[in-house]
Amino acid sequence: MNLLFVADPLEAFNPKKDSTLAMMREAQRRGFAVWACEPRQLHWLGGAGQAEAGPVQAQCRHVQLLDGAKPWFGDIEHVVRPLREFDAVLMRKDPPFDSEFFYATHLLEQAEREGARVFNRPRALRDHPEKLAILEWPQFIPATLVSRDMAALRAFAAEHGDIIVKPLDGMGGAGIFRLRQGGDGSPDVNLNVVLETLTDFGRRTIMAQRFIPEIAQGDKRVLLIGGEPVPFSLARIPQGGETRGNLAAGGLGVAQALTPADRAIAQAIGAELAARGLLLVGIDIIGDRLTEINVTSPTCFVEISEQTGFDVAGRFIDAMLARL
């Protein structure tokens, strides 16, 4: 079996904790051939004057994963190969979801029309922006406003007193601010400048949410594989007075069993997301509130597996094989 991973450059992987690498290692352990390419290496040629239309192809590298070595992989061969010739194509390009990511999903969708099996499905990636996808399940989310209207954002801040504001295209905790009223009800001294900066003076839509104090116990990443939750989350706990729990912002990752609230949210949305072609989803929960639905390249496989012994990569490969 041949698996193609569409991802960032392999040289940029962190071999100690990369979830895509965990998938690759499990695939190789089962005797599968592991291939990789970058989104920039996808291409399609067709139209009038061309002898043959398509198919979508990529400059692919067939790699052998090495244990305890630097580099951690070796190239076996480099070839241009149609995506439809692989048994499965796994889209694992990290955020941000920018224009090039968007264009890559269209090429991958064309590859689907030509017979390729792509996980997560390209259309589903486009249909579920990671900050906005939660709006479909308002019963699980904190008080939330999505707007670029400065007056509406100020009113939201005044109503809730303690809020988080963030860009819709951020990742790793970038661009997240906490704004708090003073004890006398006065607005945060940075309210205007933060809103002006994030919205670019009303030209860019952002999200505001009521602050959830349970962030002190961690921003929990719950993995859904084939619609079913992994039984452990990774609670990313803020450190050193930081508001953000993101690992990229210095948060401490602690694996823990799912709470009843975690399970209730996962079970309420998991099957529907899977039915839309989202084989792997990472939902973020603070306390008992859903804050994000991550679909582009969910992570935390390694941390959960190392701390609990649960084989997340094995569960993922099993779920993928069940859909081929």
Tab-separated table of C-alpha atoms in Angstrom:
chain	number	residue	atom	x	y	z
A	1	MET	CA	0.000	0.000	0.000
A	2	ASN	CA	1.268	3.459	-0.965
A	3	LEU	CA	0.377	6.525	1.137
A	4	LEU	CA	1.114	10.086	0.035
A	5	PHE	CA	1.395	12.799	2.694
A	6	VAL	CA	0.894	16.346	1.416
A	7	ALA	CA	2.689	18.342	4.083
A	8	ASP	CA	5.240	20.977	4.959
A	9	PRO	CA	8.871	20.206	4.043
A	10	LEU	CA	10.031	17.085	5.869
A	11	GLU	CA	13.173	18.916	6.945
A	12	ALA	CA	10.965	21.261	9.035
A	13	PHE	CA	9.345	18.457	11.069
A	14	ASN	CA	10.033	18.152	14.785
A	15	PRO	CA	10.710	14.400	15.001
A	16	LYS	CA	10.048	14.372	18.755
A	17	LYS	CA	6.392	15.395	18.545
A	18	ASP	CA	5.134	15.682	14.977
A	19	SER	CA	1.756	13.973	14.494
A	20	THR	CA	2.234	13.546	10.740
A	21	LEU	CA	5.499	11.733	11.425
A	22	ALA	CA	3.667	9.516	13.946
A	23	MET	CA	1.237	8.574	11.165
A	24	MET	CA	4.127	7.889	8.799
A	25	ARG	CA	5.907	5.677	11.329
A	26	GLU	CA	2.771	3.631	11.946
A	27	ALA	CA	2.233	3.240	8.211
A	28	GLN	CA	5.812	2.072	7.687
A	29	ARG	CA	5.525	-0.301	10.661
A	30	ARG	CA	2.626	-1.978	8.840
A	31	GLY	CA	4.707	-2.373	5.709
A	32	PHE	CA	3.203	0.511	3.735
A	33	ALA	CA	5.296	2.691	1.426
A	34	VAL	CA	5.508	6.279	2.679
A	35	TRP	CA	5.597	9.118	0.152
A	36	ALA	CA	5.588	12.881	0.680
A	37	CYS	CA	5.135	16.073	-1.288
A	38	GLU	CA	4.489	19.735	-0.576
A	39	PRO	CA	1.406	21.630	-1.800
A	40	ARG	CA	3.640	23.687	-4.114
A	41	GLN	CA	4.543	20.462	-5.939
A	42	LEU	CA	0.966	19.703	-7.000
A	43	HIS	CA	0.141	20.460	-10.627
A	44	TRP	CA	-2.388	19.798	-13.382
A	45	LEU	CA	-2.024	20.244	-17.135
A	46	GLY	CA	-4.893	20.060	-19.615
A	47	GLY	CA	-7.202	21.967	-21.920
A	48	ALA	CA	-7.346	22.614	-25.639
A	49	GLY	CA	-4.157	21.676	-27.426
A	50	GLN	CA	-3.051	19.230	-24.760
A	51	ALA	CA	-2.878	15.577	-25.731
A	52	GLU	CA	-4.398	14.495	-22.422
A	53	ALA	CA	-6.227	16.331	-19.629
A	54	GLY	CA	-4.638	15.862	-16.247
A	55	PRO	CA	-4.419	14.031	-14.012
A	56	VAL	CA	-3.297	15.976	-10.925
A	57	GLN	CA	0.319	15.000	-10.297
A	58	ALA	CA	3.035	15.853	-7.821
A	59	GLN	CA	6.780	15.688	-7.498
A	60	CYS	CA	6.862	12.998	-4.806
A	61	ARG	CA	9.624	11.639	-2.624
A	62	HIS	CA	9.544	8.024	-1.460
A	63	VAL	CA	11.106	8.012	2.003
A	64	GLN	CA	12.431	5.526	4.512
A	65	LEU	CA	11.996	6.554	8.152
A	66	LEU	CA	15.027	5.972	10.347
A	67	ASP	CA	15.140	5.411	14.107
A	68	GLY	CA	17.484	7.394	16.324
A	69	ALA	CA	19.221	9.057	13.430
A	70	LYS	CA	19.808	12.548	12.104
A	71	PRO	CA	18.372	13.086	9.601
A	72	TRP	CA	15.377	10.973	10.621
A	73	PHE	CA	14.577	9.922	7.067
A	74	GLY	CA	16.267	8.959	3.863
A	75	ASP	CA	15.084	9.380	0.280
A	76	ILE	CA	14.557	6.239	-1.758
A	77	GLU	CA	13.463	7.940	-4.981
A	78	HIS	CA	11.937	11.121	-6.421
A	79	VAL	CA	9.290	10.752	-9.118
A	80	VAL	CA	6.413	12.671	-10.676
A	81	ARG	CA	3.334	10.592	-10.027
A	82	PRO	CA	-0.469	11.020	-10.394
A	83	LEU	CA	-2.253	11.261	-7.052
A	84	ARG	CA	-4.847	8.724	-8.156
A	85	GLU	CA	-2.130	6.042	-8.206
A	86	PHE	CA	-1.739	6.205	-4.419
A	87	ASP	CA	-3.975	4.146	-2.160
A	88	ALA	CA	-4.599	7.224	-0.014
A	89	VAL	CA	-3.580	10.887	0.013
A	90	LEU	CA	-3.383	12.569	3.418
A	91	MET	CA	-3.585	16.363	3.445
A	92	ARG	CA	-1.401	17.375	6.388
A	93	LYS	CA	-0.263	20.892	5.485
A	94	ASP	CA	-0.144	22.971	8.649
A	95	PRO	CA	-2.132	26.207	8.951
A	96	PRO	CA	-2.521	29.019	8.143
A	97	PHE	CA	-5.370	28.462	5.718
A	98	ASP	CA	-4.142	31.029	3.222
A	99	SER	CA	-4.748	31.410	-0.513
A	100	GLU	CA	-2.194	28.739	-1.410
A	101	PHE	CA	-3.807	26.261	0.985
A	102	PHE	CA	-7.164	27.105	-0.612
A	103	TYR	CA	-5.814	26.495	-4.111
A	104	ALA	CA	-4.271	23.207	-2.983
A	105	THR	CA	-7.685	21.973	-1.820
A	106	HIS	CA	-9.058	22.648	-5.297
A	107	LEU	CA	-6.275	20.638	-6.912
A	108	LEU	CA	-6.887	17.850	-4.408
A	109	GLU	CA	-10.603	17.939	-5.179
A	110	GLN	CA	-9.788	17.586	-8.868
A	111	ALA	CA	-7.622	14.591	-7.936
A	112	GLU	CA	-10.666	13.144	-6.147
A	113	ARG	CA	-12.697	13.473	-9.340
A	114	GLU	CA	-9.943	11.516	-11.058
A	115	GLY	CA	-10.151	8.714	-8.500
A	116	ALA	CA	-7.839	9.724	-5.632
A	117	ARG	CA	-8.894	9.098	-2.010
A	118	VAL	CA	-8.058	12.195	0.024
A	119	PHE	CA	-8.240	12.585	3.828
A	120	ASN	CA	-9.509	15.019	5.117
A	121	ARG	CA	-11.698	15.673	2.091
A	122	PRO	CA	-10.703	18.929	0.375
A	123	ARG	CA	-14.226	20.355	0.243
A	124	ALA	CA	-14.690	19.647	3.949
A	125	LEU	CA	-11.445	21.491	4.704
A	126	ARG	CA	-12.799	24.551	2.898
A	127	ASP	CA	-16.239	24.305	4.494
A	128	HIS	CA	-14.987	24.254	8.102
A	129	PRO	CA	-12.886	27.328	8.932
A	130	GLU	CA	-11.407	26.480	12.284
A	131	LYS	CA	-12.640	29.471	14.261
A	132	LEU	CA	-16.061	29.761	12.608
A	133	ALA	CA	-17.085	26.095	12.406
A	134	ILE	CA	-18.200	26.210	16.051
A	135	LEU	CA	-21.100	28.518	15.149
A	136	GLU	CA	-23.054	25.480	13.946
A	137	TRP	CA	-23.265	24.245	17.546
A	138	PRO	CA	-24.085	27.372	19.600
A	139	GLN	CA	-25.353	25.302	22.537
A	140	PHE	CA	-21.777	24.251	23.325
A	141	ILE	CA	-19.852	27.495	22.856
A	142	PRO	CA	-19.267	30.500	25.137
A	143	ALA	CA	-20.919	33.861	24.422
A	144	THR	CA	-19.413	34.785	21.053
A	145	LEU	CA	-19.478	37.683	18.630
A	146	VAL	CA	-18.116	37.553	15.086
A	147	SER	CA	-17.900	41.041	13.661
A	148	ARG	CA	-15.704	43.857	12.400
A	149	ASP	CA	-18.042	46.550	13.687
A	150	MET	CA	-16.175	48.488	16.343
A	151	ALA	CA	-19.298	49.623	18.184
A	152	ALA	CA	-20.630	46.058	18.370
A	153	LEU	CA	-17.308	44.777	19.684
A	154	ARG	CA	-17.125	47.493	22.325
A	155	ALA	CA	-20.684	46.714	23.406
A	156	PHE	CA	-19.809	43.025	23.707
A	157	ALA	CA	-16.814	43.894	25.875
A	158	ALA	CA	-18.972	46.122	28.074
A	159	GLU	CA	-21.639	43.416	28.450
A	160	HIS	CA	-19.281	40.590	29.445
A	161	GLY	CA	-16.497	42.508	31.177
A	162	ASP	CA	-13.771	39.941	30.549
A	163	ILE	CA	-13.331	38.780	26.959
A	164	ILE	CA	-10.906	37.173	24.542
A	165	VAL	CA	-10.500	38.629	21.054
A	166	LYS	CA	-8.694	36.856	18.234
A	167	PRO	CA	-8.186	36.898	14.453
A	168	LEU	CA	-10.066	34.332	12.408
A	169	ASP	CA	-6.927	33.126	10.635
A	170	GLY	CA	-4.550	32.830	13.586
A	171	MET	CA	-2.785	29.728	14.851
A	172	GLY	CA	-0.691	28.747	17.832
A	173	GLY	CA	-2.197	31.491	19.983
A	174	ALA	CA	-0.984	34.294	17.709
A	175	GLY	CA	-2.964	37.518	17.920
A	176	ILE	CA	-5.057	36.520	20.953
A	177	PHE	CA	-5.753	39.245	23.521
A	178	ARG	CA	-7.599	39.285	26.837
A	179	LEU	CA	-9.481	42.506	27.596
A	180	ARG	CA	-10.871	43.188	31.090
A	181	GLN	CA	-12.944	45.940	32.608
A	182	GLY	CA	-11.600	47.747	35.643
A	183	GLY	CA	-13.117	47.261	39.085
A	184	ASP	CA	-15.204	50.381	38.525
A	185	GLY	CA	-16.605	49.048	35.244
A	186	SER	CA	-14.293	51.143	33.087
A	187	PRO	CA	-13.161	49.532	29.808
A	188	ASP	CA	-9.743	47.963	29.440
A	189	VAL	CA	-7.232	50.709	28.707
A	190	ASN	CA	-6.112	48.777	25.610
A	191	LEU	CA	-9.610	48.074	24.285
A	192	ASN	CA	-9.591	50.551	21.435
A	193	VAL	CA	-6.066	49.961	20.220
A	194	VAL	CA	-6.477	46.159	20.300
A	195	LEU	CA	-9.748	46.308	18.373
A	196	GLU	CA	-8.324	48.777	15.894
A	197	THR	CA	-5.274	46.578	15.350
A	198	LEU	CA	-7.105	43.256	15.004
A	199	THR	CA	-9.863	44.631	12.751
A	200	ASP	CA	-7.547	46.944	10.815
A	201	PHE	CA	-9.917	49.779	11.700
A	202	GLY	CA	-13.021	47.813	10.784
A	203	ARG	CA	-11.721	46.193	7.603
A	204	ARG	CA	-11.138	42.701	9.029
A	205	THR	CA	-13.637	40.420	10.816
A	206	ILE	CA	-12.579	38.999	14.184
A	207	MET	CA	-14.039	36.864	16.964
A	208	ALA	CA	-14.751	37.938	20.540
A	209	GLN	CA	-15.660	35.424	23.258
A	210	ARG	CA	-16.468	35.636	26.917
A	211	PHE	CA	-13.364	34.697	28.912
A	212	ILE	CA	-13.589	31.194	30.399
A	213	PRO	CA	-11.790	31.021	33.787
A	214	GLU	CA	-11.344	27.259	33.446
A	215	ILE	CA	-8.478	28.001	31.051
A	216	ALA	CA	-6.348	27.754	34.206
A	217	GLN	CA	-6.969	23.985	34.077
A	218	GLY	CA	-6.097	23.837	30.406
A	219	ASP	CA	-7.305	24.277	26.858
A	220	LYS	CA	-8.169	20.654	26.064
A	221	ARG	CA	-7.495	19.168	22.630
A	222	VAL	CA	-9.875	16.284	21.976
A	223	LEU	CA	-9.143	14.202	18.875
A	224	LEU	CA	-12.025	12.776	16.860
A	225	ILE	CA	-11.049	9.918	14.547
A	226	GLY	CA	-13.765	8.642	12.258
A	227	GLY	CA	-16.255	10.542	14.405
A	228	GLU	CA	-15.210	8.819	17.636
A	229	PRO	CA	-13.204	10.552	20.381
A	230	VAL	CA	-9.821	9.354	21.508
A	231	PRO	CA	-10.406	8.587	25.231
A	232	PHE	CA	-7.747	11.080	26.352
A	233	SER	CA	-7.381	14.799	25.714
A	234	LEU	CA	-4.260	16.905	25.922
A	235	ALA	CA	-4.880	19.769	28.338
A	236	ARG	CA	-2.602	22.646	27.340
A	237	ILE	CA	-2.118	24.574	30.565
A	238	PRO	CA	-0.972	28.213	30.554
A	239	GLN	CA	2.324	28.868	32.316
A	240	GLY	CA	3.875	31.873	34.021
A	241	GLY	CA	0.801	34.086	34.140
A	242	GLU	CA	0.072	33.579	30.435
A	243	THR	CA	-3.593	33.591	29.298
A	244	ARG	CA	-2.974	31.263	26.352
A	245	GLY	CA	-2.524	27.524	26.769
A	246	ASN	CA	-1.226	26.841	23.237
A	247	LEU	CA	1.922	24.725	23.216
A	248	ALA	CA	3.428	27.213	20.767
A	249	ALA	CA	2.860	29.915	23.400
A	250	GLY	CA	4.614	27.931	26.138
A	251	GLY	CA	1.672	25.925	27.469
A	252	LEU	CA	2.302	22.651	29.320
A	253	GLY	CA	0.646	19.626	27.702
A	254	VAL	CA	-0.911	17.175	30.165
A	255	ALA	CA	-2.877	14.171	28.915
A	256	GLN	CA	-6.020	13.338	30.856
A	257	ALA	CA	-9.134	11.210	30.530
A	258	LEU	CA	-12.105	12.845	28.834
A	259	THR	CA	-14.663	14.406	31.152
A	260	PRO	CA	-18.411	13.753	30.733
A	261	ALA	CA	-18.727	17.218	29.161
A	262	ASP	CA	-15.887	16.451	26.713
A	263	ARG	CA	-17.606	13.234	25.674
A	264	ALA	CA	-20.994	14.891	25.309
A	265	ILE	CA	-19.619	17.508	22.920
A	266	ALA	CA	-17.574	14.949	20.966
A	267	GLN	CA	-20.512	12.598	20.564
A	268	ALA	CA	-22.871	15.416	19.553
A	269	ILE	CA	-20.709	16.627	16.663
A	270	GLY	CA	-18.347	13.761	15.805
A	271	ALA	CA	-20.553	11.629	13.569
A	272	GLU	CA	-21.744	14.623	11.560
A	273	LEU	CA	-18.214	15.866	10.944
A	274	ALA	CA	-17.077	12.392	9.910
A	275	ALA	CA	-19.995	12.085	7.486
A	276	ARG	CA	-18.785	15.257	5.782
A	277	GLY	CA	-15.400	13.707	5.047
A	278	LEU	CA	-13.449	14.835	8.102
A	279	LEU	CA	-11.644	11.668	9.174
A	280	LEU	CA	-9.529	13.533	11.741
A	281	VAL	CA	-10.697	16.533	13.761
A	282	GLY	CA	-9.197	18.249	16.791
A	283	ILE	CA	-11.764	20.068	18.908
A	284	ASP	CA	-10.708	22.512	21.604
A	285	ILE	CA	-12.652	22.645	24.865
A	286	ILE	CA	-12.147	24.976	27.827
A	287	GLY	CA	-14.128	23.886	30.878
A	288	ASP	CA	-17.317	22.605	29.284
A	289	ARG	CA	-17.288	24.994	26.288
A	290	LEU	CA	-16.272	24.277	22.700
A	291	THR	CA	-13.940	26.981	21.381
A	292	GLU	CA	-12.519	25.668	18.078
A	293	ILE	CA	-12.897	22.866	15.536
A	294	ASN	CA	-9.511	22.162	13.936
A	295	VAL	CA	-9.503	20.279	10.631
A	296	THR	CA	-6.413	21.294	8.653
A	297	SER	CA	-3.679	19.356	10.456
A	298	PRO	CA	-4.762	18.343	13.981
A	299	THR	CA	-1.897	17.412	16.262
A	300	CYS	CA	-1.118	16.078	19.787
A	301	PHE	CA	-0.773	12.413	18.711
A	302	VAL	CA	2.663	12.000	20.246
A	303	GLU	CA	1.971	13.712	23.572
A	304	ILE	CA	-1.189	11.687	24.204
A	305	SER	CA	0.431	8.401	23.184
A	306	GLU	CA	3.575	8.936	25.247
A	307	GLN	CA	1.692	9.936	28.400
A	308	THR	CA	-1.136	7.367	28.281
A	309	GLY	CA	0.042	4.471	26.102
A	310	PHE	CA	-2.987	4.888	23.827
A	311	ASP	CA	-1.934	4.292	20.208
A	312	VAL	CA	-3.418	7.361	18.505
A	313	ALA	CA	-1.587	6.822	15.207
A	314	GLY	CA	-2.699	3.187	15.119
A	315	ARG	CA	-6.311	4.241	15.665
A	316	PHE	CA	-6.000	6.771	12.852
A	317	ILE	CA	-4.520	4.319	10.330
A	318	ASP	CA	-7.223	1.775	11.207
A	319	ALA	CA	-9.928	4.373	10.589
A	320	MET	CA	-8.376	5.385	7.279
A	321	LEU	CA	-8.132	1.779	6.089
A	322	ALA	CA	-11.787	1.211	6.989
A	323	ARG	CA	-12.720	3.950	4.501
A	324	LEU	CA	-10.675	2.719	1.544
